[in-house]
């Protein structure tokens, strides 16, 4: 399940020094993905597996220093019950809160984690407008369900939008807005061309586009805080 571990991070958990755990495999193929080694099975299989027990020992050892644990990927929810058990151990045995990064494709699992009250924070990707989800291998019905479940805990969720132009046009953003009405934290993330899954080197948006998007969101979602990572 786990192929990577970073002992200390200042940027992955809002307001907390954290350790970061990287699971492998993903059911999506976002052209701008830079976690290619974790996403593609043929690449991930070349990396050694890191046993969950070893990771638990490592975060236990850092417990006085770190204040939370981030689980990212790949797509962590692909690991189902094994992921739930692991988060349960971090919460009850190590005693640290967990933030989970997800593409939103597994609403059932997110519901289980919230119902068990073992998830402190969810970073949920909202990648494009409903009709474009199939371009990246996604099923929008699942995303809609995850957004619905997550919207019941708005103080524990950040919805993240990566501004990759072919997936996030003006029209896409306008079509995504109605699904965001109940959220408190929405992050604008910059798309960075480079060693990505598709390596298509599409030019990122200019600051003008971000300003337009920010105005649009402020107008339609006045309650939401827009976190800019651009
Ligand atoms: S969902 Fe995340 S990990 Fe999966 S392909 Fe897209 S960007 Fe990469």
mmCIF file with all atom_site columns, C-alpha atoms in Angstrom, residues 12-219:
data_model
loop_
_atom_site.group_PDB
_atom_site.id
_atom_site.type_symbol
_atom_site.label_atom_id
_atom_site.label_alt_id
_atom_site.label_comp_id
_atom_site.label_asym_id
_atom_site.label_entity_id
_atom_site.label_seq_id
_atom_site.pdbx_PDB_ins_code
_atom_site.Cartn_x
_atom_site.Cartn_y
_atom_site.Cartn_z
_atom_site.occupancy
_atom_site.B_iso_or_equiv
_atom_site.pdbx_formal_charge
_atom_site.auth_seq_id
_atom_site.auth_comp_id
_atom_site.auth_asym_id
_atom_site.auth_atom_id
_atom_site.pdbx_PDB_model_num
ATOM 1   C CA . UNK A 1 12  ? 1.047   19.484 3.528   1.00 0.00 ? 12  UNK A CA 1
ATOM 2   C CA . UNK A 1 13  ? -1.349  19.870 6.491   1.00 0.00 ? 13  UNK A CA 1
ATOM 3   C CA . UNK A 1 14  ? -2.922  23.328 6.990   1.00 0.00 ? 14  UNK A CA 1
ATOM 4   C CA . UNK A 1 15  ? -1.520  24.771 10.204  1.00 0.00 ? 15  UNK A CA 1
ATOM 5   C CA . UNK A 1 16  ? 0.310   21.618 11.299  1.00 0.00 ? 16  UNK A CA 1
ATOM 6   C CA . UNK A 1 17  ? 3.792   20.149 11.036  1.00 0.00 ? 17  UNK A CA 1
ATOM 7   C CA . UNK A 1 18  ? 3.164   16.689 9.649   1.00 0.00 ? 18  UNK A CA 1
ATOM 8   C CA . UNK A 1 19  ? 4.573   13.445 8.338   1.00 0.00 ? 19  UNK A CA 1
ATOM 9   C CA . UNK A 1 20  ? 3.472   12.476 4.835   1.00 0.00 ? 20  UNK A CA 1
ATOM 10  C CA . UNK A 1 21  ? 2.663   8.939  3.661   1.00 0.00 ? 21  UNK A CA 1
ATOM 11  C CA . UNK A 1 22  ? 2.444   8.131  -0.059  1.00 0.00 ? 22  UNK A CA 1
ATOM 12  C CA . UNK A 1 23  ? 0.262   5.252  -1.245  1.00 0.00 ? 23  UNK A CA 1
ATOM 13  C CA . UNK A 1 24  ? 0.546   3.973  -4.793  1.00 0.00 ? 24  UNK A CA 1
ATOM 14  C CA . UNK A 1 25  ? -1.777  3.318  -7.763  1.00 0.00 ? 25  UNK A CA 1
ATOM 15  C CA . UNK A 1 26  ? -4.508  5.606  -9.035  1.00 0.00 ? 26  UNK A CA 1
ATOM 16  C CA . UNK A 1 27  ? -7.719  5.043  -10.962 1.00 0.00 ? 27  UNK A CA 1
ATOM 17  C CA . UNK A 1 28  ? -7.428  8.418  -12.756 1.00 0.00 ? 28  UNK A CA 1
ATOM 18  C CA . UNK A 1 29  ? -5.049  9.639  -15.413 1.00 0.00 ? 29  UNK A CA 1
ATOM 19  C CA . UNK A 1 30  ? -4.823  13.413 -15.035 1.00 0.00 ? 30  UNK A CA 1
ATOM 20  C CA . UNK A 1 31  ? -2.511  14.718 -17.781 1.00 0.00 ? 31  UNK A CA 1
ATOM 21  C CA . UNK A 1 32  ? -0.854  17.145 -15.334 1.00 0.00 ? 32  UNK A CA 1
ATOM 22  C CA . UNK A 1 33  ? -0.145  14.524 -12.635 1.00 0.00 ? 33  UNK A CA 1
ATOM 23  C CA . UNK A 1 34  ? 3.429   14.685 -11.407 1.00 0.00 ? 34  UNK A CA 1
ATOM 24  C CA . UNK A 1 35  ? 3.239   11.578 -9.197  1.00 0.00 ? 35  UNK A CA 1
ATOM 25  C CA . UNK A 1 36  ? 3.949   9.357  -12.170 1.00 0.00 ? 36  UNK A CA 1
ATOM 26  C CA . UNK A 1 37  ? 6.075   6.880  -10.193 1.00 0.00 ? 37  UNK A CA 1
ATOM 27  C CA . UNK A 1 38  ? 3.183   6.210  -7.829  1.00 0.00 ? 38  UNK A CA 1
ATOM 28  C CA . UNK A 1 39  ? 0.376   6.220  -10.389 1.00 0.00 ? 39  UNK A CA 1
ATOM 29  C CA . UNK A 1 40  ? 1.681   3.923  -13.137 1.00 0.00 ? 40  UNK A CA 1
ATOM 30  C CA . UNK A 1 41  ? 1.830   0.301  -11.898 1.00 0.00 ? 41  UNK A CA 1
ATOM 31  C CA . UNK A 1 42  ? 4.895   -0.547 -13.995 1.00 0.00 ? 42  UNK A CA 1
ATOM 32  C CA . UNK A 1 43  ? 6.804   2.317  -12.362 1.00 0.00 ? 43  UNK A CA 1
ATOM 33  C CA . UNK A 1 44  ? 5.384   1.871  -8.852  1.00 0.00 ? 44  UNK A CA 1
ATOM 34  C CA . UNK A 1 45  ? 6.239   -1.842 -8.835  1.00 0.00 ? 45  UNK A CA 1
ATOM 35  C CA . UNK A 1 46  ? 9.908   -0.904 -9.057  1.00 0.00 ? 46  UNK A CA 1
ATOM 36  C CA . UNK A 1 47  ? 9.702   0.922  -5.715  1.00 0.00 ? 47  UNK A CA 1
ATOM 37  C CA . UNK A 1 48  ? 9.972   -1.097 -2.499  1.00 0.00 ? 48  UNK A CA 1
ATOM 38  C CA . UNK A 1 49  ? 6.862   -1.532 -0.357  1.00 0.00 ? 49  UNK A CA 1
ATOM 39  C CA . UNK A 1 50  ? 7.129   0.100  3.051   1.00 0.00 ? 50  UNK A CA 1
ATOM 40  C CA . UNK A 1 51  ? 5.366   -1.940 5.764   1.00 0.00 ? 51  UNK A CA 1
ATOM 41  C CA . UNK A 1 52  ? 2.587   -0.139 7.660   1.00 0.00 ? 52  UNK A CA 1
ATOM 42  C CA . UNK A 1 53  ? 4.127   -1.210 10.996  1.00 0.00 ? 53  UNK A CA 1
ATOM 43  C CA . UNK A 1 54  ? 7.396   0.517  10.099  1.00 0.00 ? 54  UNK A CA 1
ATOM 44  C CA . UNK A 1 55  ? 5.529   3.737  9.235   1.00 0.00 ? 55  UNK A CA 1
ATOM 45  C CA . UNK A 1 56  ? 3.585   3.591  12.507  1.00 0.00 ? 56  UNK A CA 1
ATOM 46  C CA . UNK A 1 57  ? 6.871   3.274  14.420  1.00 0.00 ? 57  UNK A CA 1
ATOM 47  C CA . UNK A 1 58  ? 8.365   6.212  12.507  1.00 0.00 ? 58  UNK A CA 1
ATOM 48  C CA . UNK A 1 59  ? 5.433   8.532  13.213  1.00 0.00 ? 59  UNK A CA 1
ATOM 49  C CA . UNK A 1 60  ? 5.295   7.350  16.832  1.00 0.00 ? 60  UNK A CA 1
ATOM 50  C CA . UNK A 1 61  ? 8.972   8.303  17.154  1.00 0.00 ? 61  UNK A CA 1
ATOM 51  C CA . UNK A 1 62  ? 8.188   11.824 15.863  1.00 0.00 ? 62  UNK A CA 1
ATOM 52  C CA . UNK A 1 63  ? 5.061   12.272 17.945  1.00 0.00 ? 63  UNK A CA 1
ATOM 53  C CA . UNK A 1 64  ? 6.473   15.053 20.106  1.00 0.00 ? 64  UNK A CA 1
ATOM 54  C CA . UNK A 1 65  ? 7.318   17.091 17.037  1.00 0.00 ? 65  UNK A CA 1
ATOM 55  C CA . UNK A 1 66  ? 4.715   16.458 14.347  1.00 0.00 ? 66  UNK A CA 1
ATOM 56  C CA . UNK A 1 67  ? 1.086   17.387 14.963  1.00 0.00 ? 67  UNK A CA 1
ATOM 57  C CA . UNK A 1 68  ? -0.597  15.413 12.200  1.00 0.00 ? 68  UNK A CA 1
ATOM 58  C CA . UNK A 1 69  ? -0.222  12.795 9.464   1.00 0.00 ? 69  UNK A CA 1
ATOM 59  C CA . UNK A 1 70  ? -1.040  13.287 5.782   1.00 0.00 ? 70  UNK A CA 1
ATOM 60  C CA . UNK A 1 71  ? -1.976  10.346 3.586   1.00 0.00 ? 71  UNK A CA 1
ATOM 61  C CA . UNK A 1 72  ? -1.657  11.079 -0.099  1.00 0.00 ? 72  UNK A CA 1
ATOM 62  C CA . UNK A 1 73  ? -0.961  9.203  -3.311  1.00 0.00 ? 73  UNK A CA 1
ATOM 63  C CA . UNK A 1 74  ? -1.676  8.031  -5.960  1.00 0.00 ? 74  UNK A CA 1
ATOM 64  C CA . UNK A 1 75  ? -5.221  7.559  -4.763  1.00 0.00 ? 75  UNK A CA 1
ATOM 65  C CA . UNK A 1 76  ? -5.251  6.282  -1.161  1.00 0.00 ? 76  UNK A CA 1
ATOM 66  C CA . UNK A 1 77  ? -8.932  5.241  -1.144  1.00 0.00 ? 77  UNK A CA 1
ATOM 67  C CA . UNK A 1 78  ? -8.170  2.435  -3.620  1.00 0.00 ? 78  UNK A CA 1
ATOM 68  C CA . UNK A 1 79  ? -6.822  0.547  -0.600  1.00 0.00 ? 79  UNK A CA 1
ATOM 69  C CA . UNK A 1 80  ? -10.265 0.310  0.970   1.00 0.00 ? 80  UNK A CA 1
ATOM 70  C CA . UNK A 1 81  ? -10.507 -1.429 4.342   1.00 0.00 ? 81  UNK A CA 1
ATOM 71  C CA . UNK A 1 82  ? -6.730  -1.620 4.651   1.00 0.00 ? 82  UNK A CA 1
ATOM 72  C CA . UNK A 1 83  ? -6.591  2.190  4.541   1.00 0.00 ? 83  UNK A CA 1
ATOM 73  C CA . UNK A 1 84  ? -9.405  2.484  7.096   1.00 0.00 ? 84  UNK A CA 1
ATOM 74  C CA . UNK A 1 85  ? -7.568  0.116  9.471   1.00 0.00 ? 85  UNK A CA 1
ATOM 75  C CA . UNK A 1 86  ? -4.351  2.074  9.046   1.00 0.00 ? 86  UNK A CA 1
ATOM 76  C CA . UNK A 1 87  ? -6.018  5.439  9.754   1.00 0.00 ? 87  UNK A CA 1
ATOM 77  C CA . UNK A 1 88  ? -7.697  3.883  12.781  1.00 0.00 ? 88  UNK A CA 1
ATOM 78  C CA . UNK A 1 89  ? -4.272  2.860  14.117  1.00 0.00 ? 89  UNK A CA 1
ATOM 79  C CA . UNK A 1 90  ? -2.834  6.350  13.593  1.00 0.00 ? 90  UNK A CA 1
ATOM 80  C CA . UNK A 1 91  ? -5.819  7.885  15.367  1.00 0.00 ? 91  UNK A CA 1
ATOM 81  C CA . UNK A 1 92  ? -6.111  5.476  18.316  1.00 0.00 ? 92  UNK A CA 1
ATOM 82  C CA . UNK A 1 93  ? -2.626  3.977  18.753  1.00 0.00 ? 93  UNK A CA 1
ATOM 83  C CA . UNK A 1 94  ? -0.388  6.901  17.787  1.00 0.00 ? 94  UNK A CA 1
ATOM 84  C CA . UNK A 1 95  ? -2.893  9.567  18.795  1.00 0.00 ? 95  UNK A CA 1
ATOM 85  C CA . UNK A 1 96  ? -2.440  11.944 15.855  1.00 0.00 ? 96  UNK A CA 1
ATOM 86  C CA . UNK A 1 97  ? -5.025  13.507 13.514  1.00 0.00 ? 97  UNK A CA 1
ATOM 87  C CA . UNK A 1 98  ? -5.057  12.450 9.874   1.00 0.00 ? 98  UNK A CA 1
ATOM 88  C CA . UNK A 1 99  ? -5.548  14.470 6.710   1.00 0.00 ? 99  UNK A CA 1
ATOM 89  C CA . UNK A 1 100 ? -6.459  12.460 3.625   1.00 0.00 ? 100 UNK A CA 1
ATOM 90  C CA . UNK A 1 101 ? -5.925  13.616 0.030   1.00 0.00 ? 101 UNK A CA 1
ATOM 91  C CA . UNK A 1 102 ? -8.364  12.094 -2.470  1.00 0.00 ? 102 UNK A CA 1
ATOM 92  C CA . UNK A 1 103 ? -9.637  12.452 -6.018  1.00 0.00 ? 103 UNK A CA 1
ATOM 93  C CA . UNK A 1 104 ? -13.147 11.835 -4.664  1.00 0.00 ? 104 UNK A CA 1
ATOM 94  C CA . UNK A 1 105 ? -13.838 8.611  -6.542  1.00 0.00 ? 105 UNK A CA 1
ATOM 95  C CA . UNK A 1 106 ? -14.763 6.547  -3.457  1.00 0.00 ? 106 UNK A CA 1
ATOM 96  C CA . UNK A 1 107 ? -17.673 8.242  -1.636  1.00 0.00 ? 107 UNK A CA 1
ATOM 97  C CA . UNK A 1 108 ? -18.493 5.115  0.387   1.00 0.00 ? 108 UNK A CA 1
ATOM 98  C CA . UNK A 1 109 ? -15.063 5.066  1.983   1.00 0.00 ? 109 UNK A CA 1
ATOM 99  C CA . UNK A 1 110 ? -15.130 8.782  2.789   1.00 0.00 ? 110 UNK A CA 1
ATOM 100 C CA . UNK A 1 111 ? -18.480 8.272  4.477   1.00 0.00 ? 111 UNK A CA 1
ATOM 101 C CA . UNK A 1 112 ? -17.070 5.401  6.567   1.00 0.00 ? 112 UNK A CA 1
ATOM 102 C CA . UNK A 1 113 ? -14.123 7.558  7.714   1.00 0.00 ? 113 UNK A CA 1
ATOM 103 C CA . UNK A 1 114 ? -16.373 10.475 8.672   1.00 0.00 ? 114 UNK A CA 1
ATOM 104 C CA . UNK A 1 115 ? -18.884 8.170  10.390  1.00 0.00 ? 115 UNK A CA 1
ATOM 105 C CA . UNK A 1 116 ? -16.070 6.585  12.416  1.00 0.00 ? 116 UNK A CA 1
ATOM 106 C CA . UNK A 1 117 ? -14.842 10.092 13.291  1.00 0.00 ? 117 UNK A CA 1
ATOM 107 C CA . UNK A 1 118 ? -11.230 9.178  12.590  1.00 0.00 ? 118 UNK A CA 1
ATOM 108 C CA . UNK A 1 119 ? -10.633 11.734 9.836   1.00 0.00 ? 119 UNK A CA 1
ATOM 109 C CA . UNK A 1 120 ? -9.589  15.224 10.842  1.00 0.00 ? 120 UNK A CA 1
ATOM 110 C CA . UNK A 1 121 ? -9.313  16.813 7.415   1.00 0.00 ? 121 UNK A CA 1
ATOM 111 C CA . UNK A 1 122 ? -10.136 15.931 3.810   1.00 0.00 ? 122 UNK A CA 1
ATOM 112 C CA . UNK A 1 123 ? -8.449  17.522 0.800   1.00 0.00 ? 123 UNK A CA 1
ATOM 113 C CA . UNK A 1 124 ? -10.802 16.769 -2.065  1.00 0.00 ? 124 UNK A CA 1
ATOM 114 C CA . UNK A 1 125 ? -9.864  17.347 -5.701  1.00 0.00 ? 125 UNK A CA 1
ATOM 115 C CA . UNK A 1 126 ? -12.555 18.754 -7.974  1.00 0.00 ? 126 UNK A CA 1
ATOM 116 C CA . UNK A 1 127 ? -10.880 18.353 -11.312 1.00 0.00 ? 127 UNK A CA 1
ATOM 117 C CA . UNK A 1 128 ? -13.236 19.577 -13.979 1.00 0.00 ? 128 UNK A CA 1
ATOM 118 C CA . UNK A 1 129 ? -16.832 20.092 -15.033 1.00 0.00 ? 129 UNK A CA 1
ATOM 119 C CA . UNK A 1 130 ? -19.175 17.063 -14.918 1.00 0.00 ? 130 UNK A CA 1
ATOM 120 C CA . UNK A 1 131 ? -19.060 16.177 -18.614 1.00 0.00 ? 131 UNK A CA 1
ATOM 121 C CA . UNK A 1 132 ? -15.252 16.210 -18.774 1.00 0.00 ? 132 UNK A CA 1
ATOM 122 C CA . UNK A 1 133 ? -14.672 13.746 -15.925 1.00 0.00 ? 133 UNK A CA 1
ATOM 123 C CA . UNK A 1 134 ? -14.560 10.793 -18.281 1.00 0.00 ? 134 UNK A CA 1
ATOM 124 C CA . UNK A 1 135 ? -11.552 12.344 -20.046 1.00 0.00 ? 135 UNK A CA 1
ATOM 125 C CA . UNK A 1 136 ? -9.464  11.505 -16.972 1.00 0.00 ? 136 UNK A CA 1
ATOM 126 C CA . UNK A 1 137 ? -11.096 8.154  -16.298 1.00 0.00 ? 137 UNK A CA 1
ATOM 127 C CA . UNK A 1 138 ? -13.559 9.451  -13.730 1.00 0.00 ? 138 UNK A CA 1
ATOM 128 C CA . UNK A 1 139 ? -17.269 8.984  -13.088 1.00 0.00 ? 139 UNK A CA 1
ATOM 129 C CA . UNK A 1 140 ? -18.873 12.259 -12.078 1.00 0.00 ? 140 UNK A CA 1
ATOM 130 C CA . UNK A 1 141 ? -21.698 10.499 -10.205 1.00 0.00 ? 141 UNK A CA 1
ATOM 131 C CA . UNK A 1 142 ? -19.109 9.322  -7.659  1.00 0.00 ? 142 UNK A CA 1
ATOM 132 C CA . UNK A 1 143 ? -17.634 12.804 -7.341  1.00 0.00 ? 143 UNK A CA 1
ATOM 133 C CA . UNK A 1 144 ? -21.059 14.332 -6.869  1.00 0.00 ? 144 UNK A CA 1
ATOM 134 C CA . UNK A 1 145 ? -21.748 11.849 -4.063  1.00 0.00 ? 145 UNK A CA 1
ATOM 135 C CA . UNK A 1 146 ? -18.389 12.572 -2.400  1.00 0.00 ? 146 UNK A CA 1
ATOM 136 C CA . UNK A 1 147 ? -19.026 16.323 -2.637  1.00 0.00 ? 147 UNK A CA 1
ATOM 137 C CA . UNK A 1 148 ? -22.413 15.767 -1.011  1.00 0.00 ? 148 UNK A CA 1
ATOM 138 C CA . UNK A 1 149 ? -20.909 13.740 1.872   1.00 0.00 ? 149 UNK A CA 1
ATOM 139 C CA . UNK A 1 150 ? -18.020 16.179 2.328   1.00 0.00 ? 150 UNK A CA 1
ATOM 140 C CA . UNK A 1 151 ? -20.325 19.201 2.318   1.00 0.00 ? 151 UNK A CA 1
ATOM 141 C CA . UNK A 1 152 ? -21.820 17.957 5.603   1.00 0.00 ? 152 UNK A CA 1
ATOM 142 C CA . UNK A 1 153 ? -18.428 18.663 7.263   1.00 0.00 ? 153 UNK A CA 1
ATOM 143 C CA . UNK A 1 154 ? -17.424 21.949 5.616   1.00 0.00 ? 154 UNK A CA 1
ATOM 144 C CA . UNK A 1 155 ? -15.056 22.921 8.433   1.00 0.00 ? 155 UNK A CA 1
ATOM 145 C CA . UNK A 1 156 ? -13.032 19.738 7.775   1.00 0.00 ? 156 UNK A CA 1
ATOM 146 C CA . UNK A 1 157 ? -12.790 19.898 4.001   1.00 0.00 ? 157 UNK A CA 1
ATOM 147 C CA . UNK A 1 158 ? -10.753 21.787 1.448   1.00 0.00 ? 158 UNK A CA 1
ATOM 148 C CA . UNK A 1 159 ? -11.887 21.435 -2.161  1.00 0.00 ? 159 UNK A CA 1
ATOM 149 C CA . UNK A 1 160 ? -8.927  21.778 -4.507  1.00 0.00 ? 160 UNK A CA 1
ATOM 150 C CA . UNK A 1 161 ? -9.050  22.910 -8.131  1.00 0.00 ? 161 UNK A CA 1
ATOM 151 C CA . UNK A 1 162 ? -5.914  22.602 -10.260 1.00 0.00 ? 162 UNK A CA 1
ATOM 152 C CA . UNK A 1 163 ? -5.984  25.195 -13.027 1.00 0.00 ? 163 UNK A CA 1
ATOM 153 C CA . UNK A 1 164 ? -4.964  22.997 -15.942 1.00 0.00 ? 164 UNK A CA 1
ATOM 154 C CA . UNK A 1 165 ? -6.438  24.916 -18.901 1.00 0.00 ? 165 UNK A CA 1
ATOM 155 C CA . UNK A 1 166 ? -7.932  22.012 -20.919 1.00 0.00 ? 166 UNK A CA 1
ATOM 156 C CA . UNK A 1 167 ? -9.868  20.809 -17.844 1.00 0.00 ? 167 UNK A CA 1
ATOM 157 C CA . UNK A 1 168 ? -10.548 24.130 -16.114 1.00 0.00 ? 168 UNK A CA 1
ATOM 158 C CA . UNK A 1 169 ? -11.801 26.702 -18.628 1.00 0.00 ? 169 UNK A CA 1
ATOM 159 C CA . UNK A 1 170 ? -14.072 29.621 -17.787 1.00 0.00 ? 170 UNK A CA 1
ATOM 160 C CA . UNK A 1 171 ? -17.057 27.506 -18.738 1.00 0.00 ? 171 UNK A CA 1
ATOM 161 C CA . UNK A 1 172 ? -15.846 24.541 -16.663 1.00 0.00 ? 172 UNK A CA 1
ATOM 162 C CA . UNK A 1 173 ? -15.507 26.758 -13.592 1.00 0.00 ? 173 UNK A CA 1
ATOM 163 C CA . UNK A 1 174 ? -18.992 28.144 -14.095 1.00 0.00 ? 174 UNK A CA 1
ATOM 164 C CA . UNK A 1 175 ? -20.357 24.608 -14.279 1.00 0.00 ? 175 UNK A CA 1
ATOM 165 C CA . UNK A 1 176 ? -18.442 23.528 -11.166 1.00 0.00 ? 176 UNK A CA 1
ATOM 166 C CA . UNK A 1 177 ? -19.672 26.421 -9.027  1.00 0.00 ? 177 UNK A CA 1
ATOM 167 C CA . UNK A 1 178 ? -23.137 25.042 -8.135  1.00 0.00 ? 178 UNK A CA 1
ATOM 168 C CA . UNK A 1 179 ? -21.504 22.019 -6.467  1.00 0.00 ? 179 UNK A CA 1
ATOM 169 C CA . UNK A 1 180 ? -19.388 24.221 -4.206  1.00 0.00 ? 180 UNK A CA 1
ATOM 170 C CA . UNK A 1 181 ? -22.059 26.228 -2.456  1.00 0.00 ? 181 UNK A CA 1
ATOM 171 C CA . UNK A 1 182 ? -21.722 24.561 0.954   1.00 0.00 ? 182 UNK A CA 1
ATOM 172 C CA . UNK A 1 183 ? -17.927 24.567 1.245   1.00 0.00 ? 183 UNK A CA 1
ATOM 173 C CA . UNK A 1 184 ? -15.833 26.890 3.401   1.00 0.00 ? 184 UNK A CA 1
ATOM 174 C CA . UNK A 1 185 ? -12.359 26.305 1.958   1.00 0.00 ? 185 UNK A CA 1
ATOM 175 C CA . UNK A 1 186 ? -11.603 26.209 -1.742  1.00 0.00 ? 186 UNK A CA 1
ATOM 176 C CA . UNK A 1 187 ? -8.002  26.074 -2.951  1.00 0.00 ? 187 UNK A CA 1
ATOM 177 C CA . UNK A 1 188 ? -6.847  27.353 -6.338  1.00 0.00 ? 188 UNK A CA 1
ATOM 178 C CA . UNK A 1 189 ? -3.793  25.345 -7.297  1.00 0.00 ? 189 UNK A CA 1
ATOM 179 C CA . UNK A 1 190 ? -1.372  26.195 -10.024 1.00 0.00 ? 190 UNK A CA 1
ATOM 180 C CA . UNK A 1 191 ? -0.736  23.731 -12.817 1.00 0.00 ? 191 UNK A CA 1
ATOM 181 C CA . UNK A 1 192 ? 2.992   23.403 -13.405 1.00 0.00 ? 192 UNK A CA 1
ATOM 182 C CA . UNK A 1 193 ? 4.135   21.977 -16.754 1.00 0.00 ? 193 UNK A CA 1
ATOM 183 C CA . UNK A 1 194 ? 7.065   19.568 -16.646 1.00 0.00 ? 194 UNK A CA 1
ATOM 184 C CA . UNK A 1 195 ? 7.593   15.906 -15.845 1.00 0.00 ? 195 UNK A CA 1
ATOM 185 C CA . UNK A 1 196 ? 3.897   15.078 -15.791 1.00 0.00 ? 196 UNK A CA 1
ATOM 186 C CA . UNK A 1 197 ? 1.896   12.055 -16.893 1.00 0.00 ? 197 UNK A CA 1
ATOM 187 C CA . UNK A 1 198 ? 1.234   13.481 -20.352 1.00 0.00 ? 198 UNK A CA 1
ATOM 188 C CA . UNK A 1 199 ? 4.172   15.905 -20.568 1.00 0.00 ? 199 UNK A CA 1
ATOM 189 C CA . UNK A 1 200 ? 2.082   18.043 -22.915 1.00 0.00 ? 200 UNK A CA 1
ATOM 190 C CA . UNK A 1 201 ? 3.632   21.323 -21.755 1.00 0.00 ? 201 UNK A CA 1
ATOM 191 C CA . UNK A 1 202 ? 0.407   23.280 -22.026 1.00 0.00 ? 202 UNK A CA 1
ATOM 192 C CA . UNK A 1 203 ? 1.036   26.881 -20.956 1.00 0.00 ? 203 UNK A CA 1
ATOM 193 C CA . UNK A 1 204 ? -0.367  27.709 -17.534 1.00 0.00 ? 204 UNK A CA 1
ATOM 194 C CA . UNK A 1 205 ? -2.868  30.538 -17.077 1.00 0.00 ? 205 UNK A CA 1
ATOM 195 C CA . UNK A 1 206 ? -1.752  34.127 -16.652 1.00 0.00 ? 206 UNK A CA 1
ATOM 196 C CA . UNK A 1 207 ? -2.516  36.018 -13.416 1.00 0.00 ? 207 UNK A CA 1
ATOM 197 C CA . UNK A 1 208 ? -5.469  37.667 -15.211 1.00 0.00 ? 208 UNK A CA 1
ATOM 198 C CA . UNK A 1 209 ? -7.285  34.356 -15.415 1.00 0.00 ? 209 UNK A CA 1
ATOM 199 C CA . UNK A 1 210 ? -6.832  33.696 -11.702 1.00 0.00 ? 210 UNK A CA 1
ATOM 200 C CA . UNK A 1 211 ? -8.138  37.180 -10.916 1.00 0.00 ? 211 UNK A CA 1
ATOM 201 C CA . UNK A 1 212 ? -11.188 36.568 -13.087 1.00 0.00 ? 212 UNK A CA 1
ATOM 202 C CA . UNK A 1 213 ? -11.777 33.203 -11.363 1.00 0.00 ? 213 UNK A CA 1
ATOM 203 C CA . UNK A 1 214 ? -11.363 34.715 -7.924  1.00 0.00 ? 214 UNK A CA 1
ATOM 204 C CA . UNK A 1 215 ? -13.916 37.416 -8.692  1.00 0.00 ? 215 UNK A CA 1
ATOM 205 C CA . UNK A 1 216 ? -16.325 34.799 -10.021 1.00 0.00 ? 216 UNK A CA 1
ATOM 206 C CA . UNK A 1 217 ? -15.998 32.676 -6.890  1.00 0.00 ? 217 UNK A CA 1
ATOM 207 C CA . UNK A 1 218 ? -16.271 35.648 -4.529  1.00 0.00 ? 218 UNK A CA 1
ATOM 208 C CA . UNK A 1 219 ? -19.455 36.720 -6.274  1.00 0.00 ? 219 UNK A CA 1
#
